[in-house]
């Protein structure tokens, strides 16, 4: 296993220490889990962003289709 050295202020150190004791985890395990959860959060945000972009693209395409259909409403009715 590799080692990462982390410098932090006193407050964060105390928070990590207290939480690790409360959860009965080592500080290293707590930080590993926190990083994995953060990674999941970022992945979900990226998926959400992709879905939103796809939705916008579909909306634009739907608007184009509606406009095309509306332009054909009077087709062939000029002589009626």
Coordinates of C-alpha atoms in Angstrom, one line a residue:
X1 CA 0.0 0.0 0.0
X2 CA 1.2 3.5 -0.8
X3 CA 1.4 6.4 1.7
X4 CA 0.1 9.9 1.3
X5 CA 1.1 12.6 3.7
X6 CA -1.6 15.2 4.4
X7 CA -1.0 18.5 6.1
X8 CA -4.1 20.0 7.7
X9 CA -5.1 22.6 10.2
X10 CA -5.9 21.7 13.8
X11 CA -9.6 21.9 13.4
X12 CA -9.8 19.4 10.5
X13 CA -7.4 17.1 12.3
X14 CA -9.7 17.1 15.3
X15 CA -12.8 16.5 13.2
X16 CA -11.1 13.6 11.4
X17 CA -9.9 12.2 14.8
X18 CA -13.3 12.5 16.4
X19 CA -15.2 11.1 13.5
X20 CA -12.8 8.2 13.1
X21 CA -13.2 7.3 16.8
X22 CA -17.0 7.7 16.6
X23 CA -17.1 5.3 13.6
X24 CA -14.5 3.1 15.0
X25 CA -12.3 3.5 11.9
X26 CA -8.7 4.4 11.5
X27 CA -8.1 7.9 10.2
X28 CA -6.7 6.4 7.0
X29 CA -9.8 4.3 6.4
X30 CA -12.1 7.2 7.1
X31 CA -10.2 9.3 4.6
X32 CA -10.2 6.5 2.0
X33 CA -13.9 6.1 2.4
X34 CA -14.5 9.9 2.2
X35 CA -12.4 10.0 -1.1
X36 CA -14.4 7.1 -2.6
X37 CA -17.7 8.8 -1.6
X38 CA -16.5 12.1 -3.1
X39 CA -15.5 10.3 -6.3
X40 CA -19.1 8.8 -6.5
X41 CA -20.5 12.3 -6.0
X42 CA -18.5 13.7 -8.8
X43 CA -19.4 10.8 -11.1
X44 CA -23.1 11.4 -10.4
X45 CA -22.8 15.1 -11.0
X46 CA -21.2 14.3 -14.4
X47 CA -24.0 11.9 -15.3
X48 CA -26.6 14.5 -14.2
X49 CA -24.8 17.1 -16.4
X50 CA -24.8 14.7 -19.4
X51 CA -28.5 14.0 -18.9
X52 CA -29.3 17.7 -18.7
X53 CA -27.4 18.3 -21.9
X54 CA -29.1 15.5 -23.7
X55 CA -32.5 16.8 -22.5
X56 CA -31.6 20.3 -23.9
X57 CA -30.6 18.7 -27.2
X58 CA -33.9 16.8 -27.4
X59 CA -35.9 20.0 -26.5
X60 CA -34.1 21.8 -29.3
X61 CA -34.7 19.0 -31.8
X62 CA -38.4 18.8 -30.7
X63 CA -38.8 22.5 -31.3
X64 CA -37.3 22.2 -34.8
X65 CA -39.7 19.3 -35.6
X66 CA -42.7 21.3 -34.3
X67 CA -41.6 24.3 -36.3
X68 CA -41.3 22.1 -39.4
X69 CA -44.8 20.6 -38.8
X70 CA -46.3 24.1 -38.2
X71 CA -44.8 25.3 -41.5
X72 CA -46.7 22.5 -43.3
X73 CA -50.1 23.2 -41.8
X74 CA -51.2 25.3 -44.8
X75 CA -49.5 23.2 -47.4
X76 CA -51.9 22.6 -50.3
X77 CA -54.6 24.9 -48.9
X78 CA -53.7 28.0 -50.8
X79 CA -56.3 27.3 -53.5
X80 CA -59.1 26.2 -51.2

